[in-house]
XYZ file of C-alpha atoms in Angstrom:
578
model
C -184.674 152.124 101.113
C -181.273 150.474 101.568
C -180.270 147.579 99.358
C -180.091 143.966 100.484
C -176.588 142.542 100.776
C -175.323 139.172 102.030
C -172.978 140.555 104.662
C -172.516 140.047 108.385
C -171.955 143.700 109.240
C -171.482 146.765 107.089
C -168.385 147.751 109.057
C -166.717 144.368 108.679
C -167.575 143.484 105.085
C -164.271 144.601 103.520
C -162.165 142.700 106.077
C -164.252 139.551 105.768
C -164.257 139.609 101.960
C -160.455 139.835 101.879
C -160.149 137.171 104.578
C -162.384 134.868 102.556
C -160.213 135.204 99.467
C -157.066 134.504 101.448
C -158.670 131.565 103.263
C -159.405 129.885 99.921
C -156.068 130.713 98.288
C -152.948 129.171 99.879
C -150.716 131.438 97.796
C -151.930 134.513 99.736
C -151.405 135.740 103.286
C -152.852 138.584 105.340
C -150.531 141.096 106.967
C -151.432 140.965 110.640
C -153.220 144.059 111.879
C -153.765 145.482 108.413
C -156.171 145.035 105.493
C -153.249 143.888 103.343
C -152.862 140.702 101.295
C -149.423 139.552 100.151
C -147.921 136.659 98.242
C -147.220 133.824 100.665
C -143.905 133.171 98.889
C -142.700 136.705 99.604
C -139.198 135.540 100.499
C -138.717 134.180 96.954
C -138.793 137.752 95.611
C -135.444 138.678 97.090
C -133.514 140.806 94.607
C -136.563 141.712 92.520
C -138.959 144.653 92.350
C -142.182 144.392 94.367
C -145.477 145.621 92.977
C -148.163 146.963 95.291
C -151.579 148.260 94.307
C -154.998 148.564 95.871
C -157.776 150.965 96.635
C -161.286 150.748 97.936
C -163.036 147.394 98.320
C -166.079 146.641 96.187
C -164.104 146.249 92.946
C -163.522 142.521 93.270
C -161.712 140.592 91.899
C -159.547 143.713 91.847
C -157.313 144.057 93.544
C -156.381 140.924 95.491
C -157.404 138.596 92.662
C -154.386 139.841 90.716
C -151.782 138.906 93.314
C -149.456 136.187 92.112
C -146.308 135.297 90.279
C -146.156 137.488 87.185
C -148.514 140.124 88.605
C -148.860 141.907 91.938
C -146.844 141.236 95.062
C -149.603 142.512 97.294
C -152.548 144.860 97.695
C -153.854 147.243 100.308
C -157.634 147.412 100.598
C -159.732 150.217 101.954
C -163.338 150.090 103.072
C -165.915 149.920 100.283
C -165.072 152.624 97.704
C -162.658 154.212 100.207
C -158.913 154.708 99.861
C -156.782 152.472 102.091
C -155.129 153.861 105.204
C -151.646 155.356 104.925
C -150.443 153.173 107.800
C -151.471 149.979 106.010
C -149.843 151.079 102.748
C -146.619 151.852 104.620
C -146.786 148.498 106.421
C -147.072 146.688 103.080
C -144.065 148.596 101.697
C -142.010 147.721 104.774
C -143.058 144.046 104.570
C -141.876 143.597 100.991
C -138.704 145.572 101.689
C -137.882 143.346 104.665
C -138.334 140.304 102.405
C -135.331 141.500 100.401
C -136.939 143.166 97.396
C -134.842 145.850 95.656
C -137.581 148.439 95.370
C -141.334 148.864 95.252
C -143.595 150.241 92.552
C -146.986 151.538 93.701
C -149.622 151.243 90.966
C -152.374 153.692 91.836
C -155.660 154.530 90.139
C -156.175 158.237 89.586
C -158.547 159.144 92.399
C -157.754 161.914 94.860
C -157.833 159.756 97.988
C -155.649 157.053 96.440
C -153.131 159.577 95.147
C -152.884 161.281 98.535
C -152.675 158.161 100.721
C -150.335 156.161 98.508
C -148.275 159.287 97.874
C -147.904 160.027 101.574
C -146.910 156.421 102.311
C -144.356 156.593 99.512
C -142.775 159.727 100.969
C -142.587 158.181 104.421
C -141.054 154.981 103.046
C -138.459 156.930 101.062
C -137.592 158.861 104.207
C -136.789 155.474 105.740
C -134.456 154.702 102.846
C -136.767 152.337 100.981
C -136.707 152.866 97.184
C -140.325 153.421 96.125
C -141.795 154.760 92.897
C -145.417 155.433 92.033
C -147.358 155.435 88.748
C -150.830 156.948 88.638
C -153.067 155.319 86.035
C -155.751 157.375 84.326
C -157.374 155.443 81.484
C -160.864 156.984 81.530
C -161.943 158.072 78.040
C -165.239 159.629 79.117
C -164.328 163.309 79.355
C -164.116 165.290 76.124
C -162.595 168.219 78.026
C -159.771 167.336 80.373
C -160.516 167.951 84.054
C -157.878 169.337 86.416
C -157.993 166.046 88.324
C -157.127 164.168 85.136
C -158.521 160.923 83.798
C -159.901 158.488 86.347
C -158.262 155.110 86.862
C -160.507 152.307 85.629
C -160.271 148.694 84.467
C -157.247 149.351 82.274
C -155.223 149.432 85.489
C -155.410 145.624 85.499
C -153.434 145.554 82.241
C -150.768 147.687 83.920
C -150.640 145.138 86.741
C -149.995 142.465 84.118
C -147.318 144.350 82.196
C -145.495 145.476 85.341
C -145.733 141.968 86.784
C -144.170 140.388 83.706
C -141.317 142.905 83.792
C -140.702 142.382 87.504
C -140.732 138.615 87.065
C -138.090 139.008 84.336
C -135.845 140.873 86.775
C -136.194 144.363 85.259
C -135.229 147.226 87.554
C -137.531 149.667 89.320
C -136.776 152.701 87.177
C -137.231 150.861 83.893
C -140.494 149.247 84.993
C -141.775 152.647 86.055
C -140.911 154.241 82.722
C -142.264 151.410 80.605
C -145.641 151.088 82.329
C -146.049 154.862 82.290
C -145.675 154.770 78.507
C -148.098 151.847 78.195
C -150.703 153.687 80.265
C -150.747 156.537 77.740
C -151.790 154.145 74.957
C -154.920 152.951 76.711
C -158.537 154.006 77.179
C -161.598 152.737 79.053
C -165.264 153.702 78.908
C -168.120 152.378 81.018
C -171.876 152.211 80.616
C -174.477 151.108 83.148
C -178.149 150.198 83.144
C -178.561 151.282 86.775
C -176.535 152.194 89.825
C -174.931 150.144 92.565
C -175.330 150.583 96.304
C -172.777 150.512 99.100
C -173.746 148.047 101.868
C -176.181 149.784 104.183
C -176.915 152.603 101.743
C -179.290 153.565 98.983
C -178.377 153.466 95.268
C -175.806 156.106 94.373
C -177.894 157.511 91.517
C -181.243 156.908 89.848
C -181.977 156.140 86.213
C -185.294 156.060 84.407
C -186.266 152.685 82.907
C -185.402 153.933 79.424
C -182.052 155.547 80.365
C -178.445 154.345 80.354
C -175.512 156.071 82.072
C -172.489 156.632 79.822
C -168.959 157.282 81.045
C -169.412 156.545 84.714
C -166.673 155.680 87.190
C -166.249 152.567 89.324
C -167.619 154.023 92.561
C -171.187 154.520 91.444
C -170.563 158.124 90.480
C -172.625 159.451 87.594
C -171.215 159.515 84.090
C -170.788 162.219 81.490
C -174.278 161.883 80.015
C -177.416 159.827 79.908
C -178.613 158.177 76.750
C -181.766 156.362 75.763
C -181.808 152.610 76.124
C -180.801 150.977 72.856
C -179.628 147.662 71.454
C -176.266 146.201 72.453
C -174.913 146.903 68.973
C -175.940 150.553 69.149
C -174.522 151.061 72.648
C -171.195 149.444 71.769
C -170.945 151.557 68.613
C -171.641 154.699 70.649
C -169.005 153.725 73.217
C -166.315 153.054 70.626
C -167.184 156.247 68.749
C -166.803 158.231 71.963
C -163.547 156.519 72.967
C -161.843 157.135 69.621
C -163.322 160.518 68.662
C -160.531 162.892 67.628
C -162.393 165.733 69.380
C -162.185 163.855 72.682
C -159.055 164.873 74.602
C -159.175 161.635 76.626
C -159.512 159.419 73.575
C -157.439 156.355 72.865
C -155.851 156.828 69.412
C -157.180 153.649 67.792
C -157.694 153.742 64.040
C -157.806 151.431 61.051
C -154.697 149.282 61.084
C -154.203 149.525 64.857
C -153.545 146.392 66.895
C -155.244 146.311 70.301
C -155.955 144.288 73.393
C -159.694 144.420 74.104
C -161.086 144.047 77.617
C -164.822 143.562 78.069
C -165.327 144.046 81.795
C -168.439 143.211 83.787
C -169.073 145.988 86.289
C -170.575 143.427 88.632
C -174.234 142.827 87.877
C -174.408 142.025 84.175
C -175.412 138.504 83.156
C -172.963 136.322 81.262
C -175.499 136.252 78.428
C -175.316 140.042 78.027
C -171.543 140.019 78.451
C -171.209 137.641 75.512
C -173.477 139.789 73.360
C -171.440 142.901 74.178
C -168.184 141.069 73.430
C -169.505 139.919 70.055
C -170.638 143.445 69.198
C -167.291 144.941 70.222
C -165.274 142.470 68.150
C -167.481 142.896 65.080
C -167.492 146.673 65.332
C -163.734 147.028 65.797
C -162.897 144.576 63.037
C -165.380 146.355 60.786
C -163.257 149.478 61.280
C -160.059 147.703 60.305
C -158.782 147.289 63.868
C -156.880 144.095 64.625
C -157.804 142.537 67.959
C -154.628 140.856 69.127
C -156.130 139.565 72.380
C -159.615 139.689 73.908
C -160.269 139.414 77.642
C -163.885 138.961 78.686
C -165.033 138.672 82.288
C -165.146 140.489 85.608
C -161.867 142.272 86.274
C -162.787 145.461 88.103
C -166.365 145.671 89.316
C -168.449 148.312 91.045
C -170.264 146.037 93.491
C -173.488 144.879 91.795
C -173.625 147.505 89.064
C -175.296 146.083 85.924
C -173.003 147.491 83.295
C -169.824 147.003 81.328
C -166.651 148.819 80.466
C -164.575 148.484 77.335
C -160.810 148.926 77.461
C -158.580 149.304 74.411
C -154.795 149.076 74.693
C -152.623 149.721 71.645
C -150.040 146.945 71.438
C -147.026 145.756 69.492
C -145.318 142.360 69.662
C -142.995 143.166 72.622
C -145.963 144.392 74.658
C -148.011 141.335 73.696
C -145.278 139.092 75.068
C -145.692 140.814 78.444
C -149.477 140.400 78.281
C -148.985 136.717 77.410
C -146.395 136.041 80.123
C -147.368 133.392 82.671
C -149.029 134.387 85.922
C -150.519 132.543 88.866
C -152.942 135.366 89.738
C -156.307 133.699 90.310
C -158.410 136.329 88.521
C -156.335 136.585 85.347
C -158.077 134.632 82.568
C -156.548 131.825 80.547
C -156.187 133.884 77.381
C -155.190 132.189 74.130
C -151.841 133.547 72.965
C -153.007 134.078 69.399
C -154.691 136.939 67.600
C -158.477 137.062 67.714
C -158.702 138.784 64.350
C -158.056 136.544 61.379
C -159.058 133.352 63.125
C -161.616 131.120 61.438
C -164.629 131.199 63.760
C -166.823 128.509 62.252
C -166.572 125.236 60.452
C -168.923 123.672 57.960
C -171.707 121.612 59.467
C -171.511 117.888 58.696
C -173.484 116.824 55.672
C -176.709 115.001 56.368
C -176.647 111.316 55.447
C -178.167 110.427 52.108
C -181.759 109.310 52.387
C -182.481 105.715 51.592
C -184.806 105.056 48.651
C -188.472 104.953 49.610
C -190.063 101.511 49.532
C -193.077 101.383 47.189
C -195.286 100.441 50.129
C -194.133 103.437 52.117
C -195.964 106.030 50.059
C -199.614 106.880 50.209
C -199.665 110.575 51.080
C -199.895 113.441 48.625
C -197.952 116.635 49.184
C -201.120 118.677 48.889
C -202.857 116.635 51.573
C -199.863 116.901 53.900
C -199.634 120.658 53.367
C -203.308 121.160 54.208
C -202.960 119.150 57.406
C -199.802 120.967 58.494
C -201.226 124.373 57.665
C -204.284 123.585 59.814
C -202.015 122.555 62.699
C -199.952 125.724 62.369
C -203.020 127.989 62.266
C -204.392 126.278 65.361
C -201.188 126.695 67.361
C -200.769 130.330 66.373
C -204.310 131.020 67.496
C -203.639 129.391 70.866
C -200.443 131.328 71.646
C -201.818 133.688 74.276
C -204.062 131.037 75.837
C -201.192 128.569 76.236
C -198.906 131.274 77.638
C -201.575 132.185 80.189
C -201.914 128.548 81.268
C -198.140 128.211 81.499
C -197.719 131.190 83.816
C -199.331 129.188 86.600
C -196.829 126.342 86.395
C -193.891 127.463 84.294
C -192.303 130.519 82.763
C -195.236 131.524 80.589
C -193.762 130.681 77.209
C -195.563 127.474 76.181
C -197.655 129.329 73.598
C -194.640 131.210 72.300
C -192.707 127.946 71.936
C -195.525 126.281 69.990
C -196.001 129.375 67.827
C -192.283 129.302 67.042
C -192.742 125.717 65.861
C -195.749 126.696 63.760
C -193.892 129.524 62.040
C -190.943 127.239 61.373
C -193.223 124.714 59.703
C -194.910 127.424 57.651
C -191.525 128.660 56.455
C -190.462 125.117 55.597
C -193.619 124.537 53.543
C -192.863 127.630 51.478
C -189.520 126.148 50.442
C -191.162 123.307 48.536
C -193.558 120.374 48.815
C -193.115 118.148 51.878
C -192.047 114.511 51.437
C -194.786 112.096 50.423
C -193.219 109.321 52.485
C -194.703 109.374 56.027
C -191.388 108.237 57.510
C -189.470 111.016 55.797
C -192.163 113.531 56.649
C -192.002 112.768 60.365
C -188.191 112.704 60.312
C -188.030 116.113 58.598
C -190.536 117.562 61.056
C -188.493 116.136 63.918
C -185.315 117.855 62.752
C -187.172 121.107 62.165
C -188.724 121.176 65.640
C -185.474 120.179 67.330
C -183.727 123.082 65.635
C -186.405 125.760 65.699
C -188.923 125.055 68.456
C -186.571 124.966 71.422
C -187.282 124.124 75.024
C -188.281 120.745 76.404
C -191.325 120.738 74.136
C -189.118 120.852 71.041
C -187.006 117.988 72.355
C -190.036 115.878 73.296
C -191.802 116.402 69.982
C -188.527 115.682 68.215
C -188.126 112.416 70.120
C -191.727 111.447 69.452
C -191.545 112.081 65.716
C -188.115 110.467 65.285
C -189.291 107.270 66.970
C -192.696 107.342 65.248
C -191.051 107.505 61.838
C -189.359 104.117 62.197
C -192.423 101.782 61.916
C -193.601 103.757 58.864
C -190.520 102.976 56.788
C -191.921 99.644 55.620
C -195.690 100.029 55.937
C -198.172 102.894 56.132
C -201.443 101.074 56.855
C -203.486 101.806 59.987
C -201.686 99.208 62.157
C -198.385 100.833 61.169
C -199.673 104.244 62.223
C -200.746 102.702 65.545
C -197.246 101.252 65.926
C -195.820 104.695 65.138
C -197.871 106.216 67.954
C -196.693 103.512 70.352
C -193.049 104.037 69.392
C -193.322 107.803 69.868
C -194.929 107.442 73.284
C -192.299 104.936 74.380
C -189.482 107.318 73.403
C -191.082 110.227 75.251
C -191.397 108.170 78.415
C -187.899 106.746 78.153
C -186.108 110.079 77.840
C -188.610 112.533 79.310
C -189.200 110.434 82.454
C -192.897 111.327 82.477
C -195.690 108.788 82.855
C -199.444 109.013 82.302
C -200.927 110.986 85.184
C -197.885 113.210 85.678
C -199.685 116.269 84.277
C -197.735 116.671 81.021
C -198.383 116.600 77.279
C -197.961 112.829 77.514
C -201.376 112.571 79.169
C -203.150 113.757 76.014
C -201.018 111.711 73.656
C -201.263 108.590 75.814
C -205.061 108.801 75.934
C -205.159 109.140 72.155
C -202.735 106.257 71.764
C -204.988 103.932 73.736
C -207.869 104.602 71.356
C -205.651 104.143 68.300
C -205.040 100.533 69.354
C -208.314 99.819 67.553
C -206.506 100.402 64.249
C -204.795 97.070 64.751
C -208.120 95.269 64.199
C -209.025 94.279 60.634
C -211.546 96.607 59.040
C -211.021 99.423 61.550
C -212.487 102.752 60.460
C -209.968 105.618 60.199
C -212.269 108.436 61.251
C -214.253 106.633 63.923
C -211.100 105.615 65.759
C -209.343 108.955 65.210
C -212.396 110.873 66.440
C -212.460 108.849 69.656
C -208.726 109.375 70.037
C -209.072 113.156 69.751
C -211.964 113.216 72.203
C -209.967 111.145 74.691
C -206.960 113.451 74.271
C -209.110 116.527 74.960
C -210.670 114.910 78.016
C -207.225 113.926 79.303
C -205.949 117.470 78.793
C -208.844 118.876 80.789
C -208.287 116.276 83.506
C -204.707 117.447 84.056
C -206.022 120.390 86.071
C -206.904 117.914 88.825
C -203.552 116.112 88.703
C -200.483 116.593 90.852
C -197.520 117.425 88.658
C -195.057 114.532 88.687
C -192.713 115.706 85.963
C -191.728 118.853 84.122
C -191.328 122.371 85.511
C -194.746 122.284 87.169
C -193.511 119.542 89.522
C -191.466 122.184 91.351
C -194.526 124.270 92.203
C -195.217 124.101 95.929
C -198.996 123.622 95.578
C -199.978 119.985 95.160
C -202.715 120.773 92.643
C -203.078 123.480 90.035
C -206.463 124.748 88.940
C -205.642 125.069 85.228
C -204.966 122.270 82.717
C -201.412 121.630 81.628
C -200.608 123.822 78.592
C -198.540 121.109 76.899
C -201.411 118.650 77.152
C -203.836 121.254 75.795
C -201.495 121.955 72.868
C -201.067 118.255 72.042
C -204.829 117.704 72.051
C -205.302 120.754 69.837
C -202.765 119.388 67.329
C -204.652 116.090 67.132
C -207.953 117.937 66.680
C -206.451 119.984 63.855
C -205.199 116.826 62.108
C -208.635 115.216 62.366
C -210.492 118.248 61.039
C -208.039 118.753 58.188
C -208.444 115.128 57.091
C -212.212 115.313 57.386
C -212.222 118.462 55.295
C -210.412 116.607 52.541
C -212.780 113.667 52.667
C -209.970 111.179 53.189
């Protein structure tokens, strides 16, 4: 089965992708009749060296994303994963020569088709009297035994574009640029790893992987790597990659060791999430620094992709200060990141959190709870929520992402851990405030925020009094805050339905002589009835409101959880004979 791609036609996808980039970037122009993009200010390069690169399409933002002042003059694109035509390469060379440049350097990745086609165009251009040189970049560190074809050209080629571009912008001559970037290329290595393959538009995936397999050392055209490994954690995979890249027994290694200074590139091969990319970057920095390697610069993003391949490559370039100045030189290339011109290693990466404000002294009337009583109530609530985890998750799958039970269990475990640290505050206001902070930090999701709002607001009326009317006022304040910021109202099929129903019953606490348990029992019963009634409600707020069906046949999990918490509080208090 072929993959789905958002294209118009398979045959025209490379042309249209390049045309789209040029259409949105006034600093680029297409060379009429060819799949070539050039700087629109080409005439300003008179007297300087031009830099041309390219290759197959499907590696975006390479190669056209790196056209600009301080990087490439232009690129020649082939069809997807296919070397560009000799005629188009020659046309690009002629175009920059006619603009008055003093020579052209072709920067070519080490693949047979690219070497042949760029090489042939170079020979033809030289026969016409145009000075042209060519560097072939092979930065692949996958092969432990060197192949006759040499190391493949991978993401490290982008660093060569940057170095060569800075030199050309500074007015350096063709021969010197050629020699200097050739030396830089020898101090560089790249290794890729992928969770699955990619697929050329109109075709099937280029290779198959089992669910528990990862491909190590693959190229950028969907070709298989040097070996398959078992799926592992990001830390383990990064460690394996760096071990392989720097192994002294590996003839294609990059000679990085303790004390080395490097530029690190963490490259998304096209289909990896930004979340995973950040995790990989963190692992790479920690691992390298743990080995005594100084990371002078770190580039993280998509530089040279392989269509939608879910994988990454790591590139290490050994650098000194003169080379860093070339890496840091200004460029207008749209795909080059805004990299801080300071070393990554040695930088302070965190600052102390602000101290919490000192708590005000507790008013004598604000006491009334014993730590033991509070602990028993909270432990009962936690046990209840942990027991409901799977049930709440099942309810949530119908209207959300199926994690309501997990979220509430996370809150319960956080409370249990907090109780082990010492007795909870006896002051109701402090107790609710502490619980609010704990849930905001540990529970997560909208539930954590809503409970945090509720408890923060509910704590305020209890600072001066803790009698039954004050507890009723606390409930009212919590409900008001939830409605104000959560935008839900009674009847919207949310946790508010349970809490609101309970709050209406608690109004009886305002009457003189009100009975704690009679009123609380009615409140719990009303909350449970309201939770059950949510299954017949149309969702007006929360994630469930996006479900296409007007009615859902299961009660809202948040409402069920809130009612269960109230039931646990009631039963814990009854068990203590309060």
